[in-house]
CSV table of C-alpha atoms in Angstrom, one decimal:
chain,number,residue,atom,x,y,z
A,13,MET,CA,229.0,-67.8,-1.7
A,14,GLY,CA,228.0,-65.2,0.0
A,15,ILE,CA,225.3,-63.0,-1.4
A,16,LYS,CA,227.0,-59.6,-2.0
A,17,HIS,CA,230.0,-61.8,-3.7
A,18,ALA,CA,227.5,-63.8,-6.1
A,19,ILE,CA,226.2,-60.7,-6.9
A,20,THR,CA,229.3,-59.4,-8.0
A,21,ARG,CA,230.6,-62.8,-10.1
A,22,LYS,CA,227.1,-61.8,-11.9
A,23,THR,CA,228.2,-58.8,-12.6
A,24,PHE,CA,231.3,-59.6,-14.1
A,25,GLU,CA,230.5,-62.7,-15.7
A,26,VAL,CA,228.1,-60.1,-17.3
A,27,THR,CA,230.9,-58.0,-18.0
A,28,ILE,CA,232.8,-60.9,-20.1
A,29,ASP,CA,229.6,-62.0,-22.0
A,30,GLY,CA,229.5,-58.5,-23.3
A,31,ALA,CA,233.0,-57.7,-24.0
A,32,MET,CA,233.1,-61.3,-25.8
A,33,LYS,CA,230.2,-60.6,-27.8
A,34,TYR,CA,232.2,-57.5,-28.9
A,35,ILE,CA,235.6,-58.8,-29.0
A,36,ASN,CA,236.0,-58.5,-32.6
A,37,LYS,CA,234.4,-55.4,-33.4
A,38,ASP,CA,236.9,-53.4,-31.2
A,39,ARG,CA,239.4,-55.4,-28.7
A,40,GLU,CA,240.9,-52.6,-27.6
A,41,THR,CA,238.1,-51.0,-26.3
A,42,ASN,CA,236.3,-53.9,-24.6
A,43,LEU,CA,239.3,-54.9,-23.2
A,44,LEU,CA,239.6,-52.0,-21.5
A,45,LYS,CA,236.1,-52.0,-20.1
A,46,LEU,CA,237.2,-55.7,-18.4
A,47,VAL,CA,239.9,-53.7,-16.6
A,48,ASP,CA,237.5,-50.5,-15.0
A,49,MET,CA,235.0,-53.1,-14.0
A,50,ALA,CA,238.3,-55.0,-12.0
A,51,GLN,CA,239.1,-51.9,-10.5
A,52,LYS,CA,235.8,-51.3,-9.6
A,53,ILE,CA,235.0,-54.3,-8.0
A,54,MET,CA,238.5,-54.9,-6.4
A,55,GLY,CA,240.1,-51.4,-6.9
A,56,GLY,CA,240.8,-51.4,-2.8
A,57,SER,CA,242.5,-54.6,-2.9
A,58,TYR,CA,245.2,-53.7,-5.2
A,59,PRO,CA,247.3,-50.3,-6.0
A,60,ASP,CA,246.2,-48.5,-8.7
A,61,TYR,CA,249.6,-48.8,-10.7
A,62,VAL,CA,248.1,-52.6,-11.6
A,63,PHE,CA,245.3,-51.6,-13.6
A,64,ASP,CA,247.0,-48.6,-14.9
A,65,ASN,CA,249.6,-50.8,-16.5
A,66,ALA,CA,247.3,-52.7,-17.8
A,67,ARG,CA,245.9,-50.3,-19.2
A,68,GLU,CA,249.1,-49.3,-21.1
A,69,LEU,CA,248.9,-52.9,-21.9
A,70,PHE,CA,246.0,-52.9,-24.0
A,71,SER,CA,246.5,-49.7,-25.7
A,72,HIS,CA,249.2,-50.9,-27.6
A,73,PRO,CA,247.7,-53.6,-29.9
A,74,GLU,CA,250.7,-54.0,-31.9
A,75,GLU,CA,252.9,-55.3,-29.1
A,76,LYS,CA,254.0,-59.0,-28.6
A,77,TRP,CA,251.9,-60.0,-25.4
A,78,MET,CA,249.0,-58.4,-26.8
A,79,GLN,CA,249.5,-60.0,-30.2
A,80,PHE,CA,249.7,-63.0,-28.0
A,81,MET,CA,246.4,-62.3,-26.5
A,82,TYR,CA,244.6,-61.9,-29.6
A,83,LYS,CA,245.9,-65.1,-30.8
A,84,SER,CA,244.7,-66.5,-28.2
A,85,LEU,CA,241.5,-65.0,-28.3
A,86,ASP,CA,241.4,-66.1,-32.5
A,87,GLU,CA,242.2,-69.9,-31.3
A,88,LEU,CA,240.8,-70.5,-27.9
A,89,ASP,CA,237.0,-71.7,-27.3
A,90,PRO,CA,235.2,-68.8,-26.2
A,91,ASN,CA,234.0,-71.0,-23.0
A,92,ILE,CA,237.5,-71.5,-22.5
A,93,VAL,CA,238.2,-67.9,-22.5
A,94,LYS,CA,235.6,-67.0,-20.4
A,95,MET,CA,236.1,-69.4,-17.9
A,96,HIS,CA,239.6,-68.6,-17.4
A,97,VAL,CA,238.9,-64.8,-17.3
A,98,LEU,CA,235.9,-65.6,-14.7
A,99,ASN,CA,237.7,-68.2,-12.8
A,100,LEU,CA,241.8,-67.7,-12.6
A,101,GLY,CA,241.1,-63.7,-13.2
A,102,TYR,CA,238.2,-62.8,-10.8
A,103,GLU,CA,237.8,-65.5,-8.4
A,104,ALA,CA,241.3,-66.9,-7.7
A,105,GLY,CA,243.1,-63.3,-8.4
A,106,LEU,CA,241.3,-60.7,-7.5
A,107,ALA,CA,238.2,-61.7,-5.1
A,108,GLY,CA,240.2,-65.2,-3.7
A,109,MET,CA,243.3,-63.0,-3.1
A,110,LYS,CA,241.9,-60.5,-1.2
A,111,ARG,CA,240.1,-63.3,1.3
A,112,VAL,CA,243.1,-65.6,1.3
A,113,LYS,CA,245.3,-62.0,2.5
A,114,GLU,CA,242.1,-61.4,5.5
A,115,MET,CA,242.4,-65.6,6.1
A,116,ARG,CA,246.7,-65.4,6.6
A,117,GLU,CA,245.9,-62.3,9.2
A,118,LYS,CA,243.4,-64.2,11.0
A,119,TYR,CA,244.7,-67.3,11.6
A,120,GLN,CA,248.3,-66.0,11.5
A,121,CYS,CA,249.8,-68.9,9.6
A,122,ASN,CA,250.3,-69.4,5.8
A,123,VAL,CA,247.2,-69.5,3.8
A,124,PRO,CA,247.9,-70.3,-0.2
A,125,TRP,CA,246.6,-68.9,-3.2
A,126,ALA,CA,246.6,-72.6,-4.8
A,127,ILE,CA,246.6,-76.3,-4.0
A,128,LEU,CA,248.7,-78.6,-5.6
A,129,MET,CA,247.3,-82.3,-5.3
A,130,ASP,CA,247.4,-85.4,-6.2
A,131,PRO,CA,244.3,-87.4,-7.4
A,132,THR,CA,246.6,-90.8,-7.7
A,133,SER,CA,249.7,-92.1,-7.4
A,134,ALA,CA,249.1,-94.6,-10.3
A,135,CYS,CA,250.4,-93.9,-13.9
A,136,ASN,CA,250.3,-95.3,-17.2
A,137,LEU,CA,254.1,-95.4,-17.8
A,138,HIS,CA,257.3,-95.8,-16.3
A,139,CYS,CA,259.9,-93.1,-16.8
A,140,THR,CA,263.4,-93.3,-15.4
A,141,GLY,CA,264.2,-90.5,-12.8
A,142,CYS,CA,259.8,-89.5,-11.9
A,143,TRP,CA,259.8,-88.6,-8.4
A,144,ALA,CA,256.6,-89.4,-8.0
A,145,ALA,CA,256.9,-92.6,-8.6
A,146,GLU,CA,258.7,-92.6,-5.2
A,147,TYR,CA,255.6,-92.7,-3.8
A,148,GLY,CA,254.4,-96.3,-5.1
A,149,HIS,CA,251.7,-96.8,-7.1
A,150,GLN,CA,248.7,-97.8,-5.0
A,151,MET,CA,247.4,-94.8,-3.3
A,152,SER,CA,245.1,-92.2,-4.2
A,153,LEU,CA,242.5,-89.7,-2.9
A,154,THR,CA,238.6,-90.1,-3.2
A,155,PHE,CA,236.4,-88.3,-4.9
A,156,ASP,CA,234.8,-87.3,-1.6
A,157,GLN,CA,238.4,-86.5,-0.2
A,158,LEU,CA,239.4,-84.0,-3.3
A,159,ASP,CA,235.7,-82.8,-2.8
A,160,ASP,CA,236.1,-82.0,0.7
A,161,ILE,CA,239.2,-80.3,-0.2
A,162,ILE,CA,238.2,-78.1,-2.5
A,163,THR,CA,235.4,-77.1,-0.5
A,164,GLN,CA,237.4,-76.2,2.8
A,165,GLY,CA,239.5,-74.5,0.2
A,166,LYS,CA,236.9,-72.0,-1.0
A,167,GLU,CA,236.2,-70.9,2.6
A,168,LEU,CA,239.8,-70.3,2.6
A,169,GLY,CA,239.6,-68.0,-0.9
A,170,ILE,CA,241.4,-70.4,-2.5
A,171,HIS,CA,239.9,-71.1,-6.3
A,172,PHE,CA,243.0,-72.5,-7.8
A,173,TYR,CA,243.8,-76.3,-7.8
A,174,VAL,CA,246.7,-78.1,-10.1
A,175,MET,CA,246.9,-81.9,-10.3
A,176,THR,CA,249.8,-83.9,-10.4
A,177,GLY,CA,250.8,-87.3,-10.0
A,178,GLY,CA,251.1,-90.5,-10.7
A,179,GLU,CA,248.9,-89.7,-13.9
A,180,PRO,CA,246.5,-87.6,-12.7
A,181,LEU,CA,244.3,-88.1,-16.0
A,182,VAL,CA,243.5,-91.8,-14.7
A,183,ARG,CA,241.1,-89.9,-12.9
A,184,LYS,CA,239.6,-88.2,-15.9
A,185,ASP,CA,236.4,-88.5,-15.2
A,186,ASP,CA,236.6,-87.5,-11.6
A,187,ILE,CA,238.4,-84.9,-12.3
A,188,VAL,CA,235.6,-83.5,-14.9
A,189,LYS,CA,233.0,-83.9,-12.4
A,190,LEU,CA,235.3,-81.9,-10.1
A,191,ALA,CA,235.4,-78.8,-12.5
A,192,GLU,CA,232.0,-78.9,-12.8
A,193,LYS,CA,230.6,-79.2,-9.3
A,194,HIS,CA,233.0,-76.5,-8.5
A,195,ASN,CA,232.6,-74.3,-11.7
A,196,ASP,CA,234.1,-71.1,-9.4
A,197,CYS,CA,237.2,-72.4,-9.7
A,198,ALA,CA,240.3,-73.0,-12.1
A,199,PHE,CA,241.9,-76.7,-12.4
A,200,HIS,CA,245.4,-76.8,-14.2
A,201,ILE,CA,246.5,-80.4,-14.8
A,202,PHE,CA,250.0,-81.5,-14.9
A,203,THR,CA,250.1,-85.1,-17.8
A,204,ASN,CA,252.0,-87.2,-19.6
A,205,GLY,CA,249.3,-86.1,-22.5
A,206,THR,CA,248.7,-89.8,-23.4
A,207,LEU,CA,245.5,-90.2,-22.1
A,208,ILE,CA,243.9,-87.3,-24.1
A,209,ASP,CA,241.5,-88.0,-26.5
A,210,GLU,CA,238.8,-86.1,-28.5
A,211,GLU,CA,235.7,-87.4,-26.4
A,212,PHE,CA,237.9,-86.1,-22.9
A,213,CYS,CA,238.2,-82.5,-24.8
A,214,ARG,CA,234.6,-82.6,-25.6
A,215,LYS,CA,234.1,-82.9,-21.8
A,216,VAL,CA,236.8,-80.2,-20.5
A,217,LYS,CA,235.5,-77.7,-23.6
A,218,LYS,CA,232.0,-78.2,-22.1
A,219,VAL,CA,233.3,-77.4,-18.6
A,220,GLY,CA,235.8,-74.7,-19.4
A,221,ASN,CA,237.7,-74.3,-16.4
A,222,ILE,CA,240.5,-76.4,-17.0
A,223,SER,CA,244.0,-76.1,-18.2
A,224,PHE,CA,247.2,-78.2,-19.0
A,225,ALA,CA,250.5,-78.7,-18.5
A,226,LEU,CA,251.9,-81.7,-20.7
A,227,SER,CA,255.4,-83.3,-19.9
A,228,VAL,CA,258.2,-83.0,-22.5
A,229,GLU,CA,261.3,-83.3,-22.1
A,230,GLY,CA,263.0,-83.0,-25.3
A,231,TYR,CA,262.7,-83.7,-29.1
A,232,GLU,CA,261.6,-87.6,-29.8
A,233,GLU,CA,264.9,-89.4,-28.5
A,234,THR,CA,265.2,-87.9,-25.9
A,235,ASN,CA,261.8,-87.1,-24.4
A,236,ASP,CA,261.2,-91.3,-25.2
A,237,GLY,CA,264.0,-92.2,-24.0
A,238,ARG,CA,263.2,-91.3,-21.1
A,239,ARG,CA,259.4,-92.0,-21.2
A,240,GLY,CA,258.9,-95.0,-23.6
A,241,GLU,CA,259.1,-95.6,-27.0
A,242,GLY,CA,256.4,-94.0,-28.8
A,243,VAL,CA,255.1,-91.4,-26.0
A,244,PHE,CA,256.2,-88.1,-27.8
A,245,GLN,CA,253.9,-88.7,-31.1
A,246,LYS,CA,251.2,-89.8,-28.5
A,247,VAL,CA,251.8,-86.2,-26.8
A,248,MET,CA,252.4,-84.5,-30.3
A,249,HIS,CA,248.7,-85.6,-31.3
A,250,ALA,CA,247.3,-85.0,-27.9
A,251,MET,CA,248.2,-81.2,-28.5
A,252,ASP,CA,246.7,-81.4,-32.0
A,253,ILE,CA,243.6,-82.6,-30.7
A,254,MET,CA,243.1,-80.2,-28.1
A,255,LYS,CA,244.2,-77.0,-30.2
A,256,ALA,CA,241.7,-77.9,-32.7
A,257,ASN,CA,239.0,-78.1,-29.7
A,258,GLY,CA,240.8,-74.7,-28.6
A,259,LEU,CA,242.0,-76.0,-25.1
A,260,LEU,CA,244.1,-74.1,-23.1
A,261,TYR,CA,247.9,-75.8,-22.5
A,262,GLY,CA,251.2,-75.7,-22.7
A,263,VAL,CA,254.3,-77.7,-21.4
A,264,SER,CA,256.3,-78.8,-18.4
A,265,ILE,CA,259.9,-79.2,-18.9
A,266,CYS,CA,262.2,-80.9,-16.4
A,267,TYR,CA,265.6,-79.3,-17.0
A,268,THR,CA,268.9,-81.0,-16.3
A,269,SER,CA,272.2,-81.0,-17.3
A,270,LYS,CA,271.7,-83.1,-20.3
A,271,ASN,CA,268.6,-80.9,-21.8
A,272,ILE,CA,268.8,-77.5,-21.1
A,273,GLU,CA,269.9,-76.3,-24.3
A,274,VAL,CA,267.6,-78.2,-26.4
A,275,VAL,CA,264.8,-77.5,-24.8
A,276,THR,CA,265.3,-73.6,-24.5
A,277,SER,CA,266.3,-73.5,-28.0
A,278,ASP,CA,264.1,-71.2,-30.9
A,279,GLU,CA,263.4,-74.2,-32.6
A,280,PHE,CA,261.7,-76.0,-29.5
A,281,LEU,CA,260.3,-73.1,-29.2
A,282,ASP,CA,258.3,-72.4,-32.1
A,283,MET,CA,257.7,-76.1,-32.7
A,284,LEU,CA,255.4,-76.0,-29.5
A,285,ILE,CA,253.9,-72.2,-30.5
A,286,GLU,CA,253.1,-74.1,-33.7
A,287,LYS,CA,251.4,-76.7,-31.6
A,288,GLY,CA,249.3,-74.5,-29.5
A,289,CYS,CA,251.0,-74.1,-26.6
A,290,ARG,CA,250.9,-70.8,-24.3
A,291,LEU,CA,252.9,-71.5,-21.8
A,292,ALA,CA,255.4,-73.5,-20.6
A,293,TRP,CA,256.9,-74.1,-17.3
A,294,TYR,CA,260.2,-74.7,-16.3
A,295,PHE,CA,261.8,-77.0,-13.8
A,296,HIS,CA,265.4,-77.5,-12.3
A,297,TYR,CA,265.9,-80.8,-11.4
A,298,MET,CA,266.0,-81.7,-8.0
A,299,PRO,CA,267.7,-85.0,-6.6
A,300,VAL,CA,264.9,-86.0,-4.5
A,301,GLY,CA,264.5,-90.0,-3.3
A,302,ASN,CA,267.1,-92.2,-2.8
A,303,ASP,CA,268.3,-93.3,-6.1
A,304,ALA,CA,268.2,-89.7,-7.4
A,305,ALA,CA,271.2,-88.9,-10.5
A,306,LEU,CA,273.4,-86.2,-8.7
A,307,ASP,CA,274.9,-85.9,-12.6
A,308,LEU,CA,271.2,-84.7,-13.8
A,309,LEU,CA,271.9,-81.2,-11.8
A,310,PRO,CA,272.6,-78.4,-13.8
A,311,SER,CA,275.9,-76.6,-13.7
A,312,ASN,CA,276.7,-72.9,-12.7
A,313,GLU,CA,277.2,-72.1,-16.5
A,314,GLN,CA,274.0,-73.9,-17.3
A,315,ARG,CA,272.1,-72.9,-14.1
A,316,GLU,CA,273.3,-68.9,-15.0
A,317,TYR,CA,272.3,-69.9,-18.7
A,318,MET,CA,268.6,-70.3,-17.8
A,319,TYR,CA,268.3,-67.3,-15.8
A,320,HIS,CA,269.3,-65.2,-18.6
A,321,ARG,CA,267.0,-67.5,-21.2
A,322,VAL,CA,263.9,-67.4,-19.8
A,323,ARG,CA,264.0,-63.8,-19.5
A,324,GLU,CA,265.0,-63.5,-23.2
A,325,ILE,CA,262.0,-65.6,-24.1
A,326,ARG,CA,259.7,-63.9,-22.3
A,327,GLY,CA,261.6,-60.2,-24.2
A,328,MET,CA,259.1,-57.9,-25.2
A,329,LYS,CA,260.9,-57.5,-28.5
A,330,THR,CA,262.7,-60.6,-28.8
A,331,GLY,CA,261.5,-63.2,-27.1
A,332,LYS,CA,258.6,-66.1,-27.9
A,333,GLN,CA,254.5,-65.8,-28.2
A,334,ILE,CA,254.9,-68.3,-25.1
A,335,PHE,CA,254.7,-67.5,-21.6
A,336,ALA,CA,257.8,-69.2,-20.0
A,337,MET,CA,258.0,-69.4,-16.2
A,338,ASP,CA,261.3,-71.0,-14.3
A,339,PHE,CA,260.0,-72.6,-10.8
A,340,GLN,CA,263.7,-71.9,-9.3
A,341,ASN,CA,264.6,-68.5,-10.7
A,342,ASP,CA,261.7,-66.1,-10.8
A,343,ALA,CA,261.3,-66.3,-7.3
A,344,GLU,CA,261.9,-62.5,-7.3
A,345,PHE,CA,258.6,-62.2,-8.7
A,346,VAL,CA,257.1,-64.0,-5.7
A,347,GLY,CA,259.3,-63.0,-2.9
A,348,GLY,CA,261.3,-66.1,-2.5
A,349,CYS,CA,260.2,-69.6,-1.9
A,350,ILE,CA,256.8,-70.4,-2.2
A,351,ALA,CA,256.0,-73.3,-0.8
A,352,GLY,CA,254.5,-74.2,3.0
A,353,GLY,CA,251.2,-72.2,1.8
A,354,LYS,CA,252.8,-69.2,1.2
A,355,ASN,CA,251.4,-69.3,-1.8
A,356,TYR,CA,251.2,-73.1,-2.1
A,357,LEU,CA,250.8,-76.6,-1.0
A,358,HIS,CA,251.4,-79.9,-2.2
A,359,ILE,CA,249.1,-82.7,-0.8
A,360,ASN,CA,250.3,-86.2,-2.1
A,361,PRO,CA,247.9,-89.4,-3.3
A,362,ASN,CA,248.4,-90.8,0.7
A,363,GLY,CA,247.1,-87.6,2.1
A,364,ASP,CA,249.9,-86.4,3.3
A,365,VAL,CA,250.2,-82.3,3.3
A,366,GLU,CA,253.8,-81.5,2.4
A,367,PRO,CA,255.0,-77.8,2.1
A,368,CYS,CA,256.4,-78.5,-1.7
A,369,VAL,CA,255.9,-81.2,-4.3
A,370,PHE,CA,259.4,-81.7,-4.3
A,371,ILE,CA,260.1,-82.0,-0.5
A,372,HIS,CA,258.4,-85.2,0.8
A,373,TYR,CA,258.2,-84.4,4.8
A,374,SER,CA,255.0,-83.7,6.5
A,375,GLY,CA,253.6,-83.8,10.2
A,376,ALA,CA,249.7,-83.8,9.2
A,377,ASN,CA,247.3,-85.9,6.6
A,378,ILE,CA,244.4,-84.4,5.1
A,379,LYS,CA,242.5,-87.5,5.9
A,380,GLU,CA,243.0,-86.4,9.8
A,381,LYS,CA,242.7,-83.3,9.8
A,382,SER,CA,241.1,-80.4,8.6
A,383,LEU,CA,243.3,-78.1,6.0
A,384,LEU,CA,243.3,-75.3,8.5
A,385,GLU,CA,244.6,-77.9,11.2
A,386,CYS,CA,247.3,-79.2,8.2
A,387,LEU,CA,248.4,-75.6,7.3
A,388,GLN,CA,249.2,-74.8,11.2
A,389,GLN,CA,251.1,-77.9,11.3
A,390,PRO,CA,255.0,-77.6,13.1
A,391,LEU,CA,256.5,-78.1,9.6
A,392,PHE,CA,254.0,-75.3,8.0
A,393,MET,CA,254.6,-72.7,10.8
A,394,GLN,CA,258.3,-73.4,10.4
A,395,TYR,CA,257.8,-71.9,6.8
A,396,HIS,CA,256.0,-69.5,7.9
A,397,ASN,CA,258.3,-67.9,10.5
A,398,ASN,CA,261.5,-68.5,8.3
A,399,MET,CA,260.2,-67.5,4.8
A,400,PRO,CA,262.1,-65.6,2.9
A,401,PHE,CA,265.2,-68.3,3.2
A,402,ASN,CA,267.8,-66.1,1.3
A,403,ASP,CA,267.7,-62.4,0.9
A,404,ASN,CA,269.1,-63.5,-2.4
A,405,MET,CA,266.2,-64.5,-4.4
A,406,LEU,CA,268.3,-66.5,-6.7
A,407,ARG,CA,268.6,-68.5,-3.5
A,408,PRO,CA,265.4,-69.7,-2.8
A,409,CYS,CA,264.4,-73.0,-1.8
A,410,PRO,CA,265.3,-74.4,1.7
A,411,MET,CA,266.3,-77.6,-0.2
A,412,LEU,CA,268.5,-76.9,-2.6
A,413,GLU,CA,270.0,-73.5,-2.0
A,414,ASN,CA,269.7,-73.7,1.6
A,415,PRO,CA,269.9,-76.9,2.8
A,416,GLU,CA,271.0,-76.2,6.1
A,417,ARG,CA,267.6,-74.4,6.7
A,418,LEU,CA,265.2,-77.4,5.5
A,419,ARG,CA,267.7,-79.5,7.8
A,420,LYS,CA,266.7,-77.4,10.7
A,421,MET,CA,262.9,-77.1,10.0
A,422,VAL,CA,262.3,-80.9,9.4
A,423,HIS,CA,263.9,-81.9,12.6
A,424,GLU,CA,262.8,-79.5,14.9
A,425,SER,CA,259.1,-79.4,13.8
A,426,GLY,CA,259.4,-83.5,13.9
A,427,ALA,CA,257.6,-83.8,9.9
A,428,LYS,CA,258.3,-87.4,8.7
A,429,SER,CA,259.4,-88.3,5.7
A,430,THR,CA,256.4,-89.5,3.1
A,431,ASP,CA,257.8,-91.4,0.9
A,432,MET,CA,255.8,-94.9,1.5
A,433,THR,CA,258.4,-97.2,-0.2
A,434,SER,CA,261.8,-95.9,0.0
A,435,PRO,CA,261.8,-93.2,3.5
A,436,GLU,CA,264.7,-90.4,2.4
A,437,PRO,CA,266.0,-89.0,5.6
A,438,VAL,CA,266.4,-85.2,5.4
A,439,ASP,CA,270.1,-85.1,6.4
A,440,ASP,CA,270.4,-87.5,3.7
A,441,LEU,CA,268.6,-85.1,1.3
A,442,CYS,CA,270.4,-82.2,2.4
A,443,ASN,CA,273.9,-83.8,2.0
A,444,LYS,CA,273.2,-84.3,-1.9
A,445,THR,CA,272.7,-80.8,-2.6
A,446,THR,CA,274.7,-79.3,-0.3
A,447,PRO,CA,277.8,-79.0,-2.7
A,448,TYR,CA,275.2,-77.8,-5.3
A,449,ALA,CA,274.5,-75.0,-2.7
A,450,GLU,CA,278.0,-74.4,-2.2
A,451,ARG,CA,278.9,-74.3,-5.5
A,452,TRP,CA,275.8,-72.2,-6.7
A,453,GLU,CA,276.6,-69.4,-4.2
A,454,LYS,CA,279.3,-67.1,-5.4
A,455,LYS,CA,277.7,-66.9,-8.7
A,456,ALA,CA,273.9,-66.2,-7.5
A,457,ASP,CA,275.2,-63.6,-5.7
A,458,GLU,CA,277.3,-61.9,-8.8
A,459,LEU,CA,274.1,-62.4,-10.8
A,460,TRP,CA,271.7,-60.8,-7.5
A,461,LYS,CA,273.9,-57.8,-7.6
A,462,GLU,CA,273.7,-57.5,-11.3
A,463,ASN,CA,269.9,-57.5,-11.1
A,464,ARG,CA,269.8,-55.0,-8.4
A,465,ARG,CA,272.1,-52.3,-10.3
A,466,ALA,CA,270.5,-53.0,-13.4
A,467,LYS,CA,267.0,-52.4,-11.6
A,468,GLU,CA,268.0,-48.6,-9.6
A,469,GLU,CA,269.7,-47.3,-13.2
A,470,LYS,CA,266.3,-48.5,-14.7
A,471,SER,CA,264.6,-46.6,-12.1
A,472,ILE,CA,267.0,-43.5,-11.9
A,473,ASN,CA,266.5,-43.2,-15.7
A,474,HIS,CA,262.6,-43.5,-15.6
A,475,ILE,CA,262.7,-40.4,-13.1
A,476,ILE,CA,265.1,-38.6,-15.1
């Protein structure tokens, strides 16, 4: 960390401390002070409307998202709030993004905003159809290797690290140790939730820079049918402990043809909100692996329902006080596919640097090459040179909606399957997704045209 950056971070930290101290006396005023400070520090890197929009939001305490924020301030531990504003907001979102853009220009390759990595392939559960299980259960990255990845990442401006597995909390002591050492980074853990206990929550509260997404598939019968008897109740108990400790967490939900209506229902979401969840990651089922069940792929009608439903959940007037994100249908907000290092990449427990957590091909390993060299591998440069994969942002993925693109990129780059137990040729994977892509194309184009038309009408009405 340079001297100038350290001074700026300290200034931002002092401002946060001051705002937190008086936040309950005059929240609106102190939140606006934070926006003023952010614009003063980083205004040249972002258009003025970003900060103006934040001021507009903070000026309406009666609206949904402000009520969501106030509830979070009431319920979250102050150190959790401070460290996430400082690390996810300032380090990753403001200073880090500026650095990332500079590195992209300097090296003429994708440099991500976030790195997703698997500390281990080991897991204490044996969930049916788990794509992570395709790797086997004998691989792991050492603490030193994880530490080195983060150290290299910070040099490129990357301050957000997401961990999956396997079950990452098999390595909970190492995760806390990494969070302590890299206290200028934010860590987000995708976990089955069954290894969370009171002692671990106290440690997380102390370091402050760790948040969680707990995996759920629906209510008890559906969830335990895939994950094992008693798992649902263990996850609910984990949420109770986390809520009592003021931790930041939400859920990770894989939606399939079988559970899509349940996991988006008002009743299910209200239950999660009552349990203290503040975010919901929705992931479209991906038929990864030689034994993937194709009947779990959502139908066109279900995919269209999901497109509308998540926007409804986020709605200002009719929505829920939980921030829902749909990894597949929200591509319009991030310019299409974000993999291949554009905004994120995946490092599996063997060290293979893959373009996406769902696309298991690579031509570089972090144990043999630097992070920058891995970003410059042929497969990642194929991503860099060919993005976006479709002008229709409802068809963003090179595997699910544009399989001919993934097939071509893997072949031309010479990348190999990273599955250590049952390698899947890219042609086999793309043959599975081609029928889905062909079915979805017409409906996606209809929806995208409606989306564009609605935005144009809104823009015209605003001008008038």
